[in-house]
Amino acid sequence: MSDTRIVHVIDDDDALRDSVRLFLVNEGLNVRTYASATEFLSALEDGPVGCVVTDIRMPGMSGMELLSHLSARSLSVPVIVVTGHADVPLAVRAMKQGAVDLLEKPFRADDLIDAIRNALDSGKGSRTNEANTQEALARLATLSVRETEVLDRLIRGQPNKIIAYEMGISPRTVEVHRANVMKKTQAASLSDLVRMFLNIDRS
């Protein structure tokens, strides 16, 4: 069944933008694409628009600046930010500014669809969100003191070598703690871990 709500895809990479559009259209979604955040804002009309998928680093207006513009215009639009691994700290800031999700490149097509469906349905399942928050809190409670410290530093975007130096442990030990954090929280990726952490932080 086709979804009449619009998915706005913003990316300066022509090939990636076109491939994402084709994939989403084949999934029955109504898609519009833009080469820049400025182009998107110029075309944006008042009223419900569905959701936005935007790269966080782009020439001209960045994904971060786009979030600020949407907030300034009091437009409550669910925004999914797409980031490279090195941009995780920036993506964390974006989520704190209102982005509902983040995808780390290269992302799987199924992950994109799940993120979009969740964004389009955001606000409809507060009880489910509350249950998810409680479950995440229970998982985080199983972490040791060291694992919690490693988690905090990962969320800040610190690489393993810096974490090891500042904590006075070996990089290998950091890797072990990091693996334990991922296992105990049942996070599928660092991006998943960031989402879990920030959702709790907001509650």
Tab-separated table of N, CA, C and O in Angstrom, residues 133-191:
chain	number	residue	atom	x	y	z
A	133	THR	N	12.040	2.623	26.922
A	133	THR	CA	12.931	3.365	27.804
A	133	THR	C	13.244	2.563	29.054
A	133	THR	O	14.392	2.472	29.485
A	134	GLN	N	12.215	1.966	29.638
A	134	GLN	CA	12.412	1.169	30.846
A	134	GLN	C	13.296	-0.055	30.563
A	134	GLN	O	14.143	-0.429	31.384
A	135	GLU	N	13.092	-0.652	29.389
A	135	GLU	CA	13.908	-1.807	29.013
A	135	GLU	C	15.365	-1.400	28.828
A	135	GLU	O	16.283	-2.103	29.268
A	136	ALA	N	15.580	-0.244	28.197
A	136	ALA	CA	16.941	0.243	27.992
A	136	ALA	C	17.613	0.550	29.330
A	136	ALA	O	18.794	0.245	29.532
A	137	LEU	N	16.863	1.153	30.256
A	137	LEU	CA	17.406	1.445	31.581
A	137	LEU	C	17.825	0.161	32.294
A	137	LEU	O	18.874	0.118	32.959
A	138	ALA	N	17.017	-0.874	32.147
A	138	ALA	CA	17.327	-2.154	32.780
A	138	ALA	C	18.617	-2.748	32.201
A	138	ALA	O	19.446	-3.302	32.926
A	139	ARG	N	18.790	-2.602	30.888
A	139	ARG	CA	20.011	-3.115	30.254
A	139	ARG	C	21.232	-2.340	30.707
A	139	ARG	O	22.280	-2.924	31.017
A	140	LEU	N	21.108	-1.015	30.759
A	140	LEU	CA	22.249	-0.195	31.173
A	140	LEU	C	22.635	-0.455	32.623
A	140	LEU	O	23.804	-0.321	32.997
A	141	ALA	N	21.661	-0.840	33.440
A	141	ALA	CA	21.922	-1.115	34.849
A	141	ALA	C	22.810	-2.339	35.049
A	141	ALA	O	23.396	-2.522	36.120
A	142	THR	N	22.924	-3.177	34.010
A	142	THR	CA	23.755	-4.385	34.120
A	142	THR	C	25.232	-4.093	33.861
A	142	THR	O	26.078	-4.964	34.079
A	143	LEU	N	25.557	-2.885	33.410
A	143	LEU	CA	26.944	-2.549	33.104
A	143	LEU	C	27.749	-2.336	34.384
A	143	LEU	O	27.240	-1.796	35.369
A	144	SER	N	29.015	-2.728	34.323
A	144	SER	CA	29.915	-2.460	35.445
A	144	SER	C	30.300	-0.982	35.430
A	144	SER	O	30.003	-0.252	34.472
A	145	VAL	N	30.983	-0.540	36.485
A	145	VAL	CA	31.414	0.856	36.567
A	145	VAL	C	32.336	1.189	35.397
A	145	VAL	O	32.198	2.242	34.753
A	146	ARG	N	33.275	0.296	35.096
A	146	ARG	CA	34.213	0.513	33.994
A	146	ARG	C	33.488	0.546	32.657
A	146	ARG	O	33.767	1.391	31.799
A	147	GLU	N	32.549	-0.372	32.468
A	147	GLU	CA	31.798	-0.415	31.215
A	147	GLU	C	30.960	0.845	31.027
A	147	GLU	O	30.845	1.369	29.927
A	148	THR	N	30.396	1.346	32.134
A	148	THR	CA	29.623	2.581	32.062
A	148	THR	C	30.506	3.758	31.675
A	148	THR	O	30.096	4.618	30.884
A	149	GLU	N	31.726	3.790	32.208
A	149	GLU	CA	32.656	4.871	31.868
A	149	GLU	C	33.048	4.800	30.400
A	149	GLU	O	33.119	5.831	29.711
A	150	VAL	N	33.295	3.591	29.904
A	150	VAL	CA	33.611	3.424	28.482
A	150	VAL	C	32.428	3.877	27.625
A	150	VAL	O	32.599	4.557	26.617
A	151	LEU	N	31.211	3.520	28.035
A	151	LEU	CA	30.010	3.932	27.310
A	151	LEU	C	29.923	5.461	27.239
A	151	LEU	O	29.680	6.026	26.164
A	152	ASP	N	30.116	6.119	28.369
A	152	ASP	CA	30.039	7.583	28.396
A	152	ASP	C	31.033	8.206	27.424
A	152	ASP	O	30.731	9.182	26.733
A	153	ARG	N	32.234	7.637	27.356
A	153	ARG	CA	33.269	8.182	26.479
A	153	ARG	C	32.967	7.864	25.008
A	153	ARG	O	33.266	8.672	24.122
A	154	LEU	N	32.380	6.703	24.756
A	154	LEU	CA	31.982	6.360	23.391
A	154	LEU	C	30.923	7.339	22.887
A	154	LEU	O	30.976	7.796	21.737
A	155	ILE	N	29.962	7.654	23.746
A	155	ILE	CA	28.906	8.579	23.368
A	155	ILE	C	29.478	9.960	23.064
A	155	ILE	O	28.955	10.689	22.219
A	156	ARG	N	30.574	10.317	23.728
A	156	ARG	CA	31.223	11.603	23.457
A	156	ARG	C	32.052	11.557	22.187
A	156	ARG	O	32.618	12.573	21.768
A	157	GLY	N	32.150	10.341	21.588
A	157	GLY	CA	32.855	10.207	20.322
A	157	GLY	C	34.340	9.949	20.434
A	157	GLY	O	35.080	10.069	19.460
A	158	GLN	N	34.809	9.569	21.628
A	158	GLN	CA	36.234	9.321	21.797
A	158	GLN	C	36.636	7.985	21.170
A	158	GLN	O	35.932	6.991	21.346
A	159	PRO	N	37.762	7.939	20.450
A	159	PRO	CA	38.255	6.664	19.910
A	159	PRO	C	38.851	5.802	21.013
A	159	PRO	O	39.181	6.301	22.104
A	160	ASN	N	39.014	4.508	20.719
A	160	ASN	CA	39.508	3.564	21.723
A	160	ASN	C	40.851	3.972	22.326
A	160	ASN	O	41.073	3.837	23.531
A	161	LYS	N	41.764	4.484	21.493
A	161	LYS	CA	43.098	4.837	21.991
A	161	LYS	C	43.038	5.971	23.012
A	161	LYS	O	43.764	5.959	24.009
A	162	ILE	N	42.182	6.944	22.766
A	162	ILE	CA	42.034	8.055	23.710
A	162	ILE	C	41.387	7.576	25.003
A	162	ILE	O	41.788	7.962	26.110
A	163	ILE	N	40.376	6.722	24.862
A	163	ILE	CA	39.722	6.157	26.053
A	163	ILE	C	40.734	5.387	26.891
A	163	ILE	O	40.787	5.538	28.124
A	164	ALA	N	41.540	4.579	26.229
A	164	ALA	CA	42.550	3.784	26.932
A	164	ALA	C	43.536	4.685	27.672
A	164	ALA	O	43.864	4.443	28.841
A	165	TYR	N	44.006	5.740	27.002
A	165	TYR	CA	44.985	6.643	27.608
A	165	TYR	C	44.404	7.347	28.831
A	165	TYR	O	45.039	7.405	29.893
A	166	GLU	N	43.194	7.886	28.693
A	166	GLU	CA	42.596	8.657	29.771
A	166	GLU	C	42.154	7.783	30.942
A	166	GLU	O	42.114	8.239	32.091
A	167	MET	N	41.818	6.512	30.662
A	167	MET	CA	41.404	5.609	31.733
A	167	MET	C	42.568	4.817	32.313
A	167	MET	O	42.407	4.110	33.310
A	168	GLY	N	43.738	4.914	31.668
A	168	GLY	CA	44.915	4.203	32.161
A	168	GLY	C	44.852	2.706	31.960
A	168	GLY	O	45.360	1.929	32.777
A	169	ILE	N	44.206	2.281	30.854
A	169	ILE	CA	44.103	0.863	30.529
A	169	ILE	C	44.571	0.651	29.093
A	169	ILE	O	44.805	1.613	28.360
A	170	SER	N	44.703	-0.602	28.679
A	170	SER	CA	45.179	-0.891	27.329
A	170	SER	C	44.041	-0.770	26.319
A	170	SER	O	42.869	-0.948	26.669
A	171	PRO	N	44.365	-0.471	25.050
A	171	PRO	CA	43.326	-0.435	24.011
A	171	PRO	C	42.567	-1.753	23.911
A	171	PRO	O	41.366	-1.760	23.619
A	172	ARG	N	43.274	-2.848	24.134
A	172	ARG	CA	42.612	-4.156	24.088
A	172	ARG	C	41.552	-4.274	25.178
A	172	ARG	O	40.459	-4.808	24.951
A	173	THR	N	41.851	-3.755	26.360
A	173	THR	CA	40.879	-3.790	27.459
A	173	THR	C	39.661	-2.932	27.113
A	173	THR	O	38.525	-3.291	27.424
A	174	VAL	N	39.901	-1.799	26.464
A	174	VAL	CA	38.793	-0.952	26.021
A	174	VAL	C	37.906	-1.728	25.049
A	174	VAL	O	36.674	-1.667	25.134
A	175	GLU	N	38.518	-2.462	24.129
A	175	GLU	CA	37.755	-3.246	23.160
A	175	GLU	C	36.888	-4.290	23.865
A	175	GLU	O	35.742	-4.529	23.470
A	176	VAL	N	37.441	-4.897	24.910
A	176	VAL	CA	36.690	-5.893	25.673
A	176	VAL	C	35.494	-5.239	26.367
A	176	VAL	O	34.369	-5.741	26.317
A	177	HIS	N	35.740	-4.090	27.011
A	177	HIS	CA	34.652	-3.368	27.677
A	177	HIS	C	33.589	-2.949	26.662
A	177	HIS	O	32.387	-3.041	26.919
A	178	ARG	N	34.057	-2.461	25.511
A	178	ARG	CA	33.131	-2.002	24.472
A	178	ARG	C	32.268	-3.162	23.983
A	178	ARG	O	31.051	-3.006	23.802
A	179	ALA	N	32.881	-4.317	23.772
A	179	ALA	CA	32.124	-5.493	23.332
A	179	ALA	C	31.096	-5.900	24.392
A	179	ALA	O	29.963	-6.280	24.061
A	180	ASN	N	31.480	-5.797	25.660
A	180	ASN	CA	30.557	-6.133	26.743
A	180	ASN	C	29.372	-5.164	26.787
A	180	ASN	O	28.234	-5.566	27.034
A	181	VAL	N	29.663	-3.883	26.554
A	181	VAL	CA	28.607	-2.868	26.526
A	181	VAL	C	27.598	-3.187	25.422
A	181	VAL	O	26.376	-3.152	25.634
A	182	MET	N	28.116	-3.502	24.228
A	182	MET	CA	27.239	-3.809	23.095
A	182	MET	C	26.392	-5.044	23.390
A	182	MET	O	25.195	-5.082	23.084
A	183	LYS	N	27.015	-6.046	24.006
A	183	LYS	CA	26.303	-7.295	24.295
A	183	LYS	C	25.235	-7.096	25.362
A	183	LYS	O	24.092	-7.541	25.207
A	184	LYS	N	25.591	-6.409	26.454
A	184	LYS	CA	24.652	-6.246	27.570
A	184	LYS	C	23.478	-5.325	27.214
A	184	LYS	O	22.370	-5.529	27.694
A	185	THR	N	23.748	-4.312	26.395
A	185	THR	CA	22.675	-3.393	26.001
A	185	THR	C	21.887	-3.923	24.805
A	185	THR	O	20.850	-3.362	24.452
A	186	GLN	N	22.422	-4.977	24.170
A	186	GLN	CA	21.818	-5.566	22.977
A	186	GLN	C	21.737	-4.562	21.828
A	186	GLN	O	20.820	-4.599	21.008
A	187	ALA	N	22.704	-3.635	21.779
A	187	ALA	CA	22.773	-2.650	20.699
A	187	ALA	C	23.389	-3.292	19.467
A	187	ALA	O	24.418	-3.968	19.558
A	188	ALA	N	22.774	-3.088	18.318
A	188	ALA	CA	23.262	-3.696	17.082
A	188	ALA	C	24.448	-2.932	16.503
A	188	ALA	O	25.220	-3.478	15.723
A	189	SER	N	24.596	-1.660	16.883
A	189	SER	CA	25.659	-0.821	16.343
A	189	SER	C	25.891	0.334	17.298
A	189	SER	O	25.121	0.552	18.243
A	190	LEU	N	26.969	1.093	17.061
A	190	LEU	CA	27.225	2.262	17.889
A	190	LEU	C	26.084	3.272	17.750
A	190	LEU	O	25.686	3.919	18.711
A	191	SER	N	25.534	3.401	16.540
A	191	SER	CA	24.409	4.299	16.327
A	191	SER	C	23.207	3.879	17.177
A	191	SER	O	22.512	4.717	17.747
